[in-house]
Amino acid sequence: MPMISQWLAQPRNYRRFLLCIAGLGGLLYGIDVGIIAGALPYLEASAAAQWGLTSQQLGLVVAAVLLGSVLSSLTAGALADRFGRLPVMVLSGALFSLSIPVIALADGYQPLLLGRLLQGVSGGLIGVVVPLYLAECLPADQRGRGTGLFQLLLTLGLVLAAVLGLLVAHQIDQLAGQAAPLVIAAKDKAWRQIFWLSLPPGVLFTAGACLLAESPRWLLRRGARTAALAALCRSAPRAQAQRELAAMLQPEVPQSAQTQGRSSLLQWQFVAPFLLACSILALNQASGINSILAYSVTILDQAGLSGALANSGDVLLKLVNALMTVLAVLLVDRKGRKFLLTLGSAGMALSLLAAGLLFDQQEGSQRDVRPVLAQAVQGRSLQLESDRLAALLPAGEWQLTLAYSYGPYQATRQLRGSGATLAGGALQISAPTQLEGDSVIGAAFRRLHLNPFPDLAQAQHSPLVLERATLGDVPAQRHGWLVLASLVLFIASFAVGPGVCVWLALSELMPNRIRSNGMSIALLINQFVSTAIAAVFLPTVVQHGYAPMFYLWAGSALLYCLVAALLLPETRGKTLEEISLHFRSARASAAVQGEARQEA
């Protein structure tokens, strides 16, 4: 420990250490998001066999991270203001480290759900407090690169989660042909191993955060000027630290405005940057980035690439994301946030439009066969023998896409074949057997008309309704490669611009007085939009195909580009206090121009 303290006494070494620990925070955030994808197939297989886990319970396990993240995002800013940025960072790392053994040692549904909730709480805290801490601790000329490193490690966290899943999948594949109990035991060990392997980054982040200094701007707000100077001296020579401290002491608003108390928070210099940051974060998610990363294999398979090629395309997208983030980290303090965000969002709009046009061309050639298949519906089931279906099937390769419902329960099926043949000899749809109704809490909320989710138990008595049935040729592989090229351009454009700059917008635009709570609210809006996009994705592509979804994302990306080009100020090389003064100056300039027009 003395050797570590001596090494950290050098400002250059301390800055590097600070960036590494903050980068580990991004890594944990990426693991939080991506780890379940690799573990889910084995968790589903083993938990269903050993614990009787239903599909609804499994869905809650997957969604628990989002719920925990939303809950912690609401309180992260208040906690960071009350106790300091550093203690909340340590807490977030400790919660992540605690969640791993809770999940990996789980012997049932409840501890598994608790562990995933802890992971989500950790992710929500990290998403607010680490960019906040970086923005308040780094000099203006290094702030972009430091926050970009958070995004870079976040993308590497996604890659790491995918690699862990791939390594474990290879081990499971070697057991093909073995006895079922042996395979179930191996799958049970596999998903636990995936989580155990993600524990070391959490421990390192927690231990490293304990060696950092508190945010000097938070210390100044507490009146601890000497402690703030000491914190600055850890990362810069004393003369430079004193200059930075003097810049921090410059007021964001005139003294007269500061005396107005709470009402000053409604002034333009606070409201305008808050709304701008919220708009940027909302449009960032409305571009569809999370849904495209989550469903990339499904999208590519639907576009015409086989399963193996679709998985390879998914790996390519994640690698492009990481490599272009490296480029963005190098450029963000040279070219500026406004330039990269405008360039990246424009590239996203063009690539999404191209993908939409490709899917529009493919889906426009499909035939509606729902009237024919609806004749085979008998109450709660559908059965159509292959000889009756043969008259509809084309001579070459075909795919049949079905969307059906039983009351609030909705499902889809996709069949592919060649010629007038159907695997299994018949097309069959039967009512679901494993559906859970409301829990005690859900039923209580439903009686108060406060439960927004449907009661799936109603599906047990609802008839089968065929919502959509389309038949068409299987897309050519060339079509799949073109869609993949569009997605690669989309991911590259996102990574080089919005991927890095969105975290900077979140932390730089917020004035000091509202930064922590404002970041909490903005991140909550970000998560809400992401959840809404994820919620409408599958129903939209089932009912209307992929083209409308890509057109919607393209429109959002175009609006994103306009906001970045017309409203976002360039913050490169400016202190946080100078950025705050920009909005007051802009408001004053607009007022003067308005008075001049009235006099004219």
Coordinates of C-alpha atoms in Angstrom, one line a residue:
M1 CA 0.0 0.0 0.0
P2 CA 2.8 2.6 0.7
M3 CA 4.2 1.9 -2.7
I4 CA 0.8 2.5 -4.3
S5 CA 0.4 5.8 -2.3
Q6 CA 3.8 6.9 -3.4
W7 CA 3.1 6.1 -7.0
L8 CA -0.2 8.0 -6.9
A9 CA 1.5 11.0 -5.4
Q10 CA 2.6 11.9 -8.9
P11 CA -0.1 13.9 -10.7
R12 CA 0.4 12.2 -14.0
N13 CA 0.2 8.8 -12.4
Y14 CA -2.9 9.8 -10.5
R15 CA -4.7 11.1 -13.6
R16 CA -4.0 7.8 -15.4
F17 CA -5.2 5.8 -12.3
L18 CA -8.4 8.0 -12.2
L19 CA -9.1 7.3 -15.9
C20 CA -8.6 3.6 -15.4
I21 CA -11.0 3.4 -12.5
A22 CA -13.6 5.4 -14.3
G23 CA -13.1 3.2 -17.4
L24 CA -13.7 0.2 -15.2
G25 CA -17.0 1.8 -14.3
G26 CA -17.9 1.8 -17.9
L27 CA -16.9 -1.8 -18.2
L28 CA -19.2 -2.7 -15.3
Y29 CA -22.1 -0.8 -17.0
G30 CA -21.5 -2.7 -20.2
I31 CA -21.4 -6.0 -18.3
D32 CA -24.7 -5.1 -16.6
V33 CA -26.3 -4.6 -19.9
G34 CA -24.8 -7.5 -21.9
I35 CA -24.0 -10.3 -19.5
I36 CA -27.6 -11.8 -19.5
A37 CA -27.5 -12.4 -23.3
G38 CA -24.8 -15.1 -23.0
A39 CA -26.1 -16.7 -19.8
L40 CA -29.8 -16.7 -20.8
P41 CA -30.0 -19.8 -22.9
Y42 CA -28.4 -22.0 -20.2
L43 CA -30.3 -20.3 -17.4
E44 CA -33.5 -20.9 -19.2
A45 CA -32.7 -24.6 -19.8
S46 CA -31.5 -25.4 -16.3
A47 CA -33.8 -23.2 -14.2
A48 CA -36.9 -24.5 -16.0
A49 CA -35.8 -28.1 -15.3
Q50 CA -34.6 -27.7 -11.7
W51 CA -36.7 -24.9 -10.3
G52 CA -39.7 -24.9 -12.7
L53 CA -39.0 -21.3 -13.7
T54 CA -41.8 -20.1 -16.0
S55 CA -41.3 -17.9 -19.0
Q56 CA -42.9 -14.9 -17.1
Q57 CA -40.5 -15.4 -14.2
L58 CA -37.5 -15.6 -16.7
G59 CA -38.7 -12.4 -18.3
L60 CA -38.7 -10.7 -14.9
V61 CA -35.2 -11.9 -14.2
V62 CA -34.1 -10.3 -17.5
A63 CA -36.0 -7.1 -16.9
A64 CA -34.9 -6.8 -13.2
V65 CA -31.7 -4.9 -14.2
L66 CA -33.7 -2.2 -16.0
L67 CA -36.1 -1.9 -13.0
G68 CA -33.1 -1.6 -10.6
S69 CA -31.4 0.9 -12.9
V70 CA -34.5 3.1 -13.0
L71 CA -35.0 3.1 -9.3
S72 CA -31.3 4.0 -8.6
S73 CA -31.2 6.6 -11.3
L74 CA -34.0 8.5 -9.5
T75 CA -31.9 8.7 -6.3
A76 CA -28.3 8.7 -7.7
G77 CA -28.2 12.5 -8.0
A78 CA -29.6 13.1 -4.5
L79 CA -27.2 10.6 -3.0
A80 CA -24.2 12.1 -4.8
D81 CA -25.2 15.6 -3.5
R82 CA -25.7 14.4 0.0
F83 CA -22.8 12.0 0.6
G84 CA -20.4 13.0 -2.2
R85 CA -19.5 11.5 -5.6
L86 CA -16.9 9.1 -4.4
P87 CA -18.9 7.3 -1.7
V88 CA -21.7 6.6 -4.3
M89 CA -19.0 5.2 -6.7
V90 CA -17.8 2.9 -4.0
L91 CA -21.3 1.9 -3.2
S92 CA -22.1 1.1 -6.9
G93 CA -19.0 -1.1 -7.1
A94 CA -19.8 -2.9 -3.9
L95 CA -23.4 -3.6 -5.0
F96 CA -22.1 -5.0 -8.3
S97 CA -19.6 -7.2 -6.5
L98 CA -22.3 -8.4 -4.1
S99 CA -24.7 -9.1 -6.9
I100 CA -22.4 -11.7 -8.5
P101 CA -22.3 -14.3 -5.7
V102 CA -26.0 -13.7 -5.0
I103 CA -26.8 -14.6 -8.6
A104 CA -24.1 -17.3 -9.1
L105 CA -25.0 -19.1 -5.8
A106 CA -28.8 -18.7 -6.3
D107 CA -30.9 -21.9 -5.6
G108 CA -34.2 -20.5 -6.7
Y109 CA -36.2 -17.7 -8.3
Q110 CA -36.1 -15.1 -5.4
P111 CA -32.3 -14.9 -4.9
L112 CA -31.8 -14.8 -8.6
L113 CA -34.2 -11.9 -9.0
L114 CA -32.6 -10.1 -6.0
G115 CA -29.2 -10.4 -7.5
R116 CA -30.3 -9.0 -10.9
L117 CA -32.0 -6.1 -9.1
L118 CA -28.7 -5.4 -7.3
Q119 CA -27.0 -5.4 -10.6
G120 CA -29.5 -2.9 -12.0
V121 CA -29.2 -0.6 -9.0
S122 CA -25.4 -0.7 -9.4
G123 CA -25.7 0.1 -13.2
G124 CA -28.0 3.1 -12.5
L125 CA -25.7 4.6 -10.0
I126 CA -22.7 4.1 -12.2
G127 CA -24.4 5.7 -15.2
V128 CA -25.0 8.9 -13.3
V129 CA -22.1 9.2 -10.8
V130 CA -19.1 8.2 -13.0
P131 CA -19.7 10.6 -15.8
L132 CA -20.5 13.2 -13.2
Y133 CA -17.3 12.6 -11.3
L134 CA -15.2 12.7 -14.5
A135 CA -16.7 16.0 -15.6
E136 CA -16.1 17.6 -12.3
C137 CA -12.5 16.3 -11.8
L138 CA -10.9 16.5 -15.2
P139 CA -9.4 19.7 -16.8
A140 CA -11.3 21.1 -19.8
D141 CA -8.8 19.8 -22.3
Q142 CA -9.0 16.2 -21.0
R143 CA -12.7 16.0 -20.2
G144 CA -13.8 14.7 -23.6
R145 CA -11.1 12.0 -23.7
G146 CA -11.8 10.9 -20.1
T147 CA -15.5 10.6 -20.6
G148 CA -14.9 8.9 -24.0
L149 CA -12.9 6.3 -22.1
F150 CA -16.0 5.5 -20.1
Q151 CA -17.9 4.8 -23.3
L152 CA -15.0 2.8 -24.7
L153 CA -14.8 0.5 -21.7
L154 CA -18.6 0.2 -21.8
T155 CA -18.4 -1.2 -25.4
L156 CA -15.6 -3.5 -24.3
G157 CA -17.9 -4.7 -21.5
L158 CA -20.5 -5.7 -24.1
V159 CA -17.7 -7.5 -26.1
L160 CA -16.5 -9.2 -22.9
A161 CA -20.0 -10.4 -22.0
A162 CA -20.4 -11.8 -25.6
V163 CA -17.0 -13.5 -25.4
L164 CA -17.7 -15.1 -22.1
G165 CA -21.0 -16.4 -23.5
L166 CA -19.2 -17.7 -26.6
L167 CA -16.5 -19.5 -24.6
V168 CA -19.1 -21.2 -22.4
A169 CA -21.2 -22.1 -25.5
H170 CA -18.2 -23.9 -26.9
Q171 CA -17.9 -26.0 -23.8
I172 CA -21.6 -26.9 -23.9
D173 CA -21.4 -27.8 -27.6
Q174 CA -18.8 -30.4 -26.8
L175 CA -21.4 -32.3 -24.7
A176 CA -23.7 -32.9 -27.6
G177 CA -25.1 -36.4 -27.5
Q178 CA -24.6 -36.8 -23.7
A179 CA -27.3 -37.9 -21.3
A180 CA -29.9 -35.2 -20.5
P181 CA -29.1 -34.9 -16.7
L182 CA -25.4 -34.3 -17.6
V183 CA -26.3 -31.6 -20.1
I184 CA -28.7 -29.9 -17.7
A185 CA -26.0 -29.9 -14.9
A186 CA -23.4 -28.5 -17.4
K187 CA -25.8 -25.7 -18.4
D188 CA -26.5 -24.9 -14.8
K189 CA -22.7 -24.6 -14.2
A190 CA -22.3 -22.6 -17.4
W191 CA -24.5 -19.6 -16.6
R192 CA -23.1 -19.5 -13.1
Q193 CA -19.6 -19.5 -14.5
I194 CA -20.4 -16.6 -16.8
F195 CA -21.4 -14.5 -13.8
W196 CA -18.4 -15.5 -11.7
L197 CA -16.1 -14.5 -14.5
S198 CA -17.5 -10.9 -14.4
L199 CA -16.7 -10.5 -10.6
P200 CA -13.0 -9.3 -10.8
P201 CA -13.8 -6.0 -12.6
G202 CA -16.3 -5.2 -9.9
V203 CA -13.8 -5.8 -7.1
L204 CA -11.1 -3.8 -8.9
F205 CA -13.4 -0.9 -9.4
T206 CA -14.5 -0.8 -5.8
A207 CA -11.0 -1.0 -4.4
G208 CA -9.7 1.5 -6.8
A209 CA -12.4 4.0 -6.1
C210 CA -11.4 4.0 -2.4
L211 CA -8.0 5.5 -3.4
L212 CA -9.4 8.4 -5.4
A213 CA -10.0 12.0 -4.2
E214 CA -13.5 13.5 -3.9
S215 CA -14.8 15.8 -6.6
P216 CA -13.3 19.3 -6.0
R217 CA -16.6 21.0 -7.2
W218 CA -18.6 19.0 -4.6
L219 CA -16.1 20.0 -1.9
L220 CA -16.4 23.7 -2.9
R221 CA -20.2 23.5 -2.6
R222 CA -19.7 22.2 0.9
G223 CA -17.4 25.2 1.7
A224 CA -14.3 22.9 1.9
R225 CA -12.0 25.2 -0.2
T226 CA -8.8 23.7 1.3
A227 CA -9.9 20.2 0.6
A228 CA -10.9 21.1 -2.9
L229 CA -7.5 22.5 -3.6
A230 CA -5.9 19.4 -2.1
A231 CA -8.0 17.2 -4.4
L232 CA -7.0 19.3 -7.5
C233 CA -3.3 19.0 -6.5
R234 CA -3.5 15.3 -6.7
S235 CA -4.0 15.5 -10.5
A236 CA -2.2 18.7 -11.4
P237 CA 0.8 20.9 -10.2
R238 CA -0.1 23.3 -7.5
A239 CA 0.0 26.4 -9.7
Q240 CA -2.4 24.8 -12.2
A241 CA -4.6 23.6 -9.4
Q242 CA -4.9 27.1 -8.0
R243 CA -5.9 28.4 -11.5
E244 CA -8.5 25.7 -11.8
L245 CA -9.8 26.5 -8.4
A246 CA -10.1 30.2 -9.2
A247 CA -12.1 29.3 -12.4
M248 CA -14.4 27.1 -10.3
L249 CA -15.1 30.0 -7.9
Q250 CA -16.5 32.1 -10.7
P251 CA -20.3 32.4 -10.3
E252 CA -22.6 30.8 -12.9
V253 CA -25.2 33.6 -12.5
P254 CA -25.1 37.2 -11.4
Q255 CA -25.1 37.7 -7.6
S256 CA -28.6 39.2 -7.8
A257 CA -29.9 36.1 -9.4
Q258 CA -28.2 33.9 -6.8
T259 CA -30.1 35.6 -4.0
Q260 CA -33.4 34.6 -5.5
G261 CA -33.2 31.1 -3.9
R262 CA -35.2 28.3 -5.5
S263 CA -36.8 30.5 -8.1
S264 CA -33.5 30.9 -9.9
L265 CA -33.5 27.3 -10.8
L266 CA -36.4 28.1 -13.3
Q267 CA -34.2 30.7 -15.1
W268 CA -33.1 30.2 -18.7
Q269 CA -29.5 29.4 -17.8
F270 CA -30.7 26.3 -15.9
V271 CA -33.8 25.2 -17.9
A272 CA -32.3 25.5 -21.4
P273 CA -29.2 23.2 -20.8
F274 CA -31.4 20.8 -18.9
L275 CA -33.9 20.5 -21.7
L276 CA -31.2 20.3 -24.3
A277 CA -29.4 17.4 -22.5
C278 CA -32.7 15.6 -22.0
S279 CA -33.5 16.0 -25.7
I280 CA -30.1 14.6 -26.8
L281 CA -30.4 11.6 -24.5
A282 CA -34.0 10.9 -25.6
L283 CA -33.1 11.1 -29.3
N284 CA -30.0 9.0 -28.7
Q285 CA -32.2 6.1 -27.7
A286 CA -35.0 6.9 -30.2
S287 CA -32.5 6.2 -32.9
G288 CA -32.9 2.5 -32.0
I289 CA -29.3 1.7 -30.9
N290 CA -30.2 -0.6 -28.0
S291 CA -32.8 -2.5 -30.0
I292 CA -30.5 -3.0 -33.0
L293 CA -27.7 -4.3 -30.7
A294 CA -30.1 -6.6 -28.8
Y295 CA -31.9 -8.0 -31.9
S296 CA -29.1 -7.8 -34.5
V297 CA -29.0 -11.6 -35.0
T298 CA -32.8 -11.7 -35.5
I299 CA -32.6 -8.7 -37.9
L300 CA -29.8 -10.2 -40.0
D301 CA -31.5 -13.6 -40.1
Q302 CA -34.7 -12.0 -41.3
A303 CA -32.7 -10.0 -43.9
G304 CA -31.3 -13.2 -45.5
L305 CA -28.2 -14.3 -43.6
S306 CA -28.2 -17.8 -42.1
G307 CA -27.9 -18.4 -38.3
A308 CA -24.1 -18.8 -38.4
L309 CA -23.6 -15.7 -40.6
A310 CA -26.0 -13.7 -38.5
N311 CA -24.0 -14.5 -35.4
S312 CA -20.8 -13.5 -37.2
G313 CA -22.4 -10.3 -38.2
D314 CA -23.4 -9.6 -34.6
V315 CA -19.7 -10.0 -33.5
L316 CA -18.7 -7.7 -36.3
L317 CA -21.1 -5.0 -35.2
K318 CA -19.7 -5.2 -31.6
L319 CA -16.1 -5.0 -32.8
V320 CA -16.9 -2.0 -35.1
N321 CA -18.5 -0.4 -32.1
A322 CA -15.4 -0.8 -30.0
L323 CA -12.9 0.2 -32.7
M324 CA -14.8 3.3 -33.7
T325 CA -15.1 4.3 -30.1
V326 CA -11.3 4.3 -29.9
L327 CA -11.3 6.7 -32.8
A328 CA -13.9 8.9 -31.1
V329 CA -11.8 9.1 -27.9
L330 CA -8.9 10.4 -30.0
L331 CA -11.0 12.9 -31.9
V332 CA -13.4 14.3 -29.3
D333 CA -11.0 16.9 -27.8
R334 CA -9.6 17.8 -31.2
K335 CA -12.7 18.1 -33.4
G336 CA -15.2 18.9 -30.7
R337 CA -18.5 17.5 -29.5
K338 CA -20.8 19.4 -31.9
F339 CA -18.9 18.3 -35.0
L340 CA -18.8 14.6 -34.0
L341 CA -22.4 14.5 -32.8
T342 CA -23.7 16.2 -36.0
L343 CA -21.5 13.9 -38.3
G344 CA -22.5 10.7 -36.4
S345 CA -26.2 11.4 -36.3
A346 CA -26.3 12.3 -40.0
G347 CA -24.5 8.9 -40.8
M348 CA -27.0 7.1 -38.6
A349 CA -30.0 8.7 -40.4
L350 CA -28.6 7.7 -43.8
S351 CA -27.8 4.1 -42.8
L352 CA -31.2 3.6 -41.1
L353 CA -33.0 4.9 -44.2
A354 CA -31.0 2.5 -46.4
A355 CA -31.9 -0.5 -44.1
G356 CA -35.5 0.6 -44.2
L357 CA -35.6 0.8 -48.0
L358 CA -34.0 -2.7 -48.2
F359 CA -36.6 -4.2 -45.9
D360 CA -39.4 -2.3 -47.7
Q361 CA -38.3 -3.9 -50.9
Q362 CA -38.2 -7.3 -49.4
E363 CA -41.5 -7.1 -47.4
G364 CA -43.4 -5.5 -50.3
S365 CA -43.2 -8.8 -52.2
Q366 CA -44.9 -10.8 -49.5
R367 CA -48.5 -12.1 -49.8
D368 CA -51.2 -11.9 -47.2
V369 CA -52.5 -15.4 -46.6
R370 CA -54.3 -14.7 -43.4
P371 CA -57.8 -15.1 -44.9
V372 CA -56.9 -18.6 -46.0
L373 CA -55.3 -19.7 -42.7
A374 CA -58.1 -18.1 -40.7
Q375 CA -60.5 -20.6 -42.1
A376 CA -58.5 -23.4 -40.3
V377 CA -58.9 -21.7 -36.9
Q378 CA -61.2 -23.8 -34.6
G379 CA -61.8 -22.1 -31.3
R380 CA -58.4 -22.1 -29.5
S381 CA -56.3 -23.9 -32.1
L382 CA -55.3 -24.0 -35.7
Q383 CA -54.3 -27.1 -37.7
L384 CA -53.7 -27.1 -41.4
E385 CA -52.4 -30.2 -43.1
S386 CA -49.6 -29.8 -45.5
D387 CA -51.6 -30.9 -48.6
R388 CA -54.0 -28.0 -48.0
L389 CA -51.2 -25.6 -47.5
A390 CA -49.3 -26.8 -50.6
A391 CA -51.5 -24.8 -53.0
L392 CA -50.2 -21.6 -51.3
L393 CA -46.4 -22.4 -51.2
P394 CA -44.1 -21.3 -54.0
A395 CA -41.8 -23.7 -55.8
G396 CA -38.6 -22.3 -54.4
E397 CA -37.5 -21.5 -50.8
W398 CA -40.2 -19.7 -48.8
Q399 CA -40.9 -18.3 -45.3
L400 CA -44.2 -18.0 -43.6
T401 CA -44.5 -15.4 -40.8
L402 CA -47.4 -15.7 -38.4
A403 CA -48.6 -13.4 -35.6
Y404 CA -51.4 -14.6 -33.3
S405 CA -53.0 -13.8 -29.9
Y406 CA -55.1 -15.3 -27.2
G407 CA -56.6 -12.2 -25.6
P408 CA -53.6 -10.3 -24.0
Y409 CA -51.1 -13.1 -24.9
Q410 CA -49.3 -12.4 -28.2
A411 CA -46.9 -14.7 -30.0
T412 CA -45.1 -15.1 -33.4
R413 CA -43.9 -18.0 -35.5
Q414 CA -41.8 -18.1 -38.6
L415 CA -41.5 -21.2 -40.8
R416 CA -39.1 -21.7 -43.6
G417 CA -39.1 -24.5 -46.2
S418 CA -38.6 -25.4 -49.9
G419 CA -41.2 -26.4 -52.3
A420 CA -44.7 -27.7 -51.3
T421 CA -43.4 -29.3 -48.1
L422 CA -43.9 -28.5 -44.5
A423 CA -41.8 -29.9 -41.6
G424 CA -44.0 -32.0 -39.3
G425 CA -46.6 -32.6 -41.9
A426 CA -49.0 -29.8 -40.6
L427 CA -49.2 -26.3 -39.4
Q428 CA -50.3 -26.3 -35.8
I429 CA -51.0 -23.6 -33.3
S430 CA -52.3 -24.5 -29.8
A431 CA -53.1 -22.5 -26.7
P432 CA -50.3 -21.8 -24.2
T433 CA -50.2 -24.0 -21.2
Q434 CA -47.8 -22.1 -18.8
L435 CA -49.3 -18.7 -18.1
E436 CA -49.3 -16.9 -14.7
G437 CA -52.0 -14.5 -13.7
D438 CA -51.5 -11.5 -11.4
S439 CA -49.5 -11.9 -8.2
V440 CA -51.0 -10.7 -4.9
I441 CA -49.5 -7.2 -5.4
G442 CA -50.5 -7.1 -9.1
A443 CA -54.1 -8.0 -8.3
A444 CA -54.2 -5.3 -5.6
F445 CA -53.0 -2.7 -8.1
R446 CA -55.4 -3.9 -10.7
R447 CA -58.3 -3.4 -8.3
L448 CA -57.2 0.2 -7.9
H449 CA -56.8 0.5 -11.7
L450 CA -53.1 1.2 -11.3
N451 CA -51.7 -2.0 -13.0
P452 CA -50.7 -1.2 -16.6
F453 CA -49.8 -4.7 -17.5
P454 CA -52.4 -7.2 -18.9
D455 CA -53.6 -10.1 -16.9
L456 CA -52.2 -13.1 -18.9
A457 CA -54.5 -15.5 -17.0
Q458 CA -57.3 -14.2 -19.3
A459 CA -55.6 -15.9 -22.2
Q460 CA -56.6 -19.3 -20.8
H461 CA -60.2 -18.6 -21.8
S462 CA -59.7 -16.5 -25.0
P463 CA -60.0 -17.7 -28.6
L464 CA -57.2 -17.8 -31.1
V465 CA -57.0 -14.7 -33.2
L466 CA -54.7 -14.8 -36.3
E467 CA -53.3 -11.2 -36.4
R468 CA -51.0 -11.5 -39.4
A469 CA -49.9 -14.1 -41.9
T470 CA -47.5 -13.3 -44.8
L471 CA -45.9 -15.7 -47.2
G472 CA -42.9 -14.8 -49.4
D473 CA -39.6 -15.9 -50.8
V474 CA -36.6 -16.3 -48.4
P475 CA -34.4 -13.2 -48.8
A476 CA -31.3 -13.7 -50.9
Q477 CA -28.0 -13.8 -49.0
R478 CA -26.9 -10.7 -51.0
H479 CA -29.8 -8.8 -49.5
G480 CA -28.6 -9.8 -46.0
W481 CA -25.1 -8.5 -46.7
L482 CA -26.5 -5.2 -47.8
V483 CA -28.5 -4.9 -44.6
L484 CA -25.4 -5.8 -42.6
A485 CA -23.4 -3.1 -44.4
S486 CA -26.1 -0.6 -43.5
L487 CA -26.0 -1.7 -39.8
V488 CA -22.2 -1.5 -39.8
L489 CA -22.4 2.1 -41.0
F490 CA -25.0 2.8 -38.4
I491 CA -22.9 1.4 -35.6
A492 CA -19.7 3.2 -36.8
S493 CA -21.6 6.5 -37.0
F494 CA -23.1 6.0 -33.6
A495 CA -19.7 5.1 -32.0
V496 CA -17.7 8.0 -33.5
G497 CA -20.3 10.6 -32.4
P498 CA -23.3 10.0 -30.2
G499 CA -21.8 7.0 -28.4
V500 CA -19.1 9.2 -26.7
C501 CA -20.7 12.6 -26.9
V502 CA -24.0 11.6 -25.2
W503 CA -22.1 11.1 -21.9
L504 CA -20.4 14.5 -22.4
A505 CA -23.7 16.2 -23.1
L506 CA -25.2 14.6 -20.0
S507 CA -22.4 15.9 -17.7
E508 CA -21.1 19.1 -19.4
L509 CA -24.4 20.9 -20.2
M510 CA -25.8 20.7 -16.7
P511 CA -25.0 23.7 -14.6
N512 CA -23.2 23.0 -11.3
R513 CA -26.3 23.8 -9.2
I514 CA -28.5 21.1 -10.9
R515 CA -25.9 18.8 -12.4
S516 CA -26.3 15.7 -10.1
N517 CA -30.1 15.7 -10.0
G518 CA -30.4 16.9 -13.6
M519 CA -28.3 14.0 -14.7
S520 CA -30.5 11.6 -12.8
I521 CA -33.6 12.9 -14.5
A522 CA -32.0 12.9 -17.9
L523 CA -30.7 9.4 -17.6
L524 CA -34.2 8.3 -16.4
I525 CA -35.7 9.8 -19.5
N526 CA -33.0 8.0 -21.6
Q527 CA -34.0 4.7 -20.0
F528 CA -37.7 5.3 -20.4
V529 CA -37.3 6.0 -24.2
S530 CA -35.1 2.9 -24.5
T531 CA -37.7 0.8 -22.7
A532 CA -40.5 2.2 -24.9
I533 CA -38.6 1.5 -28.1
A534 CA -37.9 -2.1 -26.9
A535 CA -41.6 -2.5 -26.0
V536 CA -42.9 -1.5 -29.4
F537 CA -40.1 -3.2 -31.5
L538 CA -41.5 -6.8 -31.6
P539 CA -45.2 -5.9 -31.9
T540 CA -44.3 -3.4 -34.7
V541 CA -42.2 -5.8 -36.8
V542 CA -44.8 -8.6 -36.2
Q543 CA -47.7 -6.4 -37.4
H544 CA -46.1 -4.2 -40.0
G545 CA -42.6 -5.6 -40.7
Y546 CA -39.1 -4.2 -40.1
A547 CA -39.3 -1.3 -42.6
P548 CA -41.6 1.0 -40.5
M549 CA -39.3 0.5 -37.5
F550 CA -36.2 1.5 -39.4
Y551 CA -38.0 4.5 -40.9
L552 CA -39.0 5.7 -37.4
W553 CA -35.4 5.4 -36.2
A554 CA -34.2 7.2 -39.3
G555 CA -36.6 10.1 -38.6
S556 CA -35.4 10.3 -35.0
A557 CA -31.7 10.3 -36.1
L558 CA -32.5 13.1 -38.5
L559 CA -34.1 15.2 -35.7
Y560 CA -31.0 14.3 -33.6
C561 CA -28.8 15.8 -36.3
L562 CA -30.8 19.0 -36.5
V563 CA -30.7 19.4 -32.7
A564 CA -26.9 18.9 -32.6
A565 CA -26.2 21.2 -35.6
L566 CA -28.6 24.1 -34.6
L567 CA -28.9 24.0 -30.8
L568 CA -25.8 22.4 -29.2
P569 CA -23.0 24.8 -28.3
E570 CA -19.4 23.6 -28.7
T571 CA -18.0 22.8 -25.3
R572 CA -14.5 21.7 -26.3
G573 CA -11.8 23.3 -24.2
K574 CA -14.3 25.2 -21.9
T575 CA -14.6 24.8 -18.2
L576 CA -18.0 23.7 -16.8
E577 CA -18.5 27.3 -15.5
E578 CA -17.8 28.8 -18.9
I579 CA -20.4 26.4 -20.5
S580 CA -23.0 27.5 -17.9
L581 CA -22.3 31.1 -18.7
H582 CA -22.9 30.4 -22.4
F583 CA -26.7 30.0 -21.9
R584 CA -27.0 33.1 -19.8
S585 CA -25.1 35.1 -22.4
A586 CA -27.2 33.6 -25.2
R587 CA -30.4 34.5 -23.4
A588 CA -29.1 38.1 -22.8
S589 CA -28.1 38.5 -26.4
A590 CA -31.6 37.3 -27.6
A591 CA -33.2 39.8 -25.2
V592 CA -31.1 42.7 -26.6
Q593 CA -31.9 41.7 -30.2
G594 CA -35.6 41.5 -29.3
E595 CA -35.6 45.0 -27.8
A596 CA -33.8 46.3 -30.9
R597 CA -36.4 44.9 -33.2
Q598 CA -39.2 46.4 -31.1
E599 CA -37.5 49.9 -31.2
A600 CA -37.0 49.5 -35.0

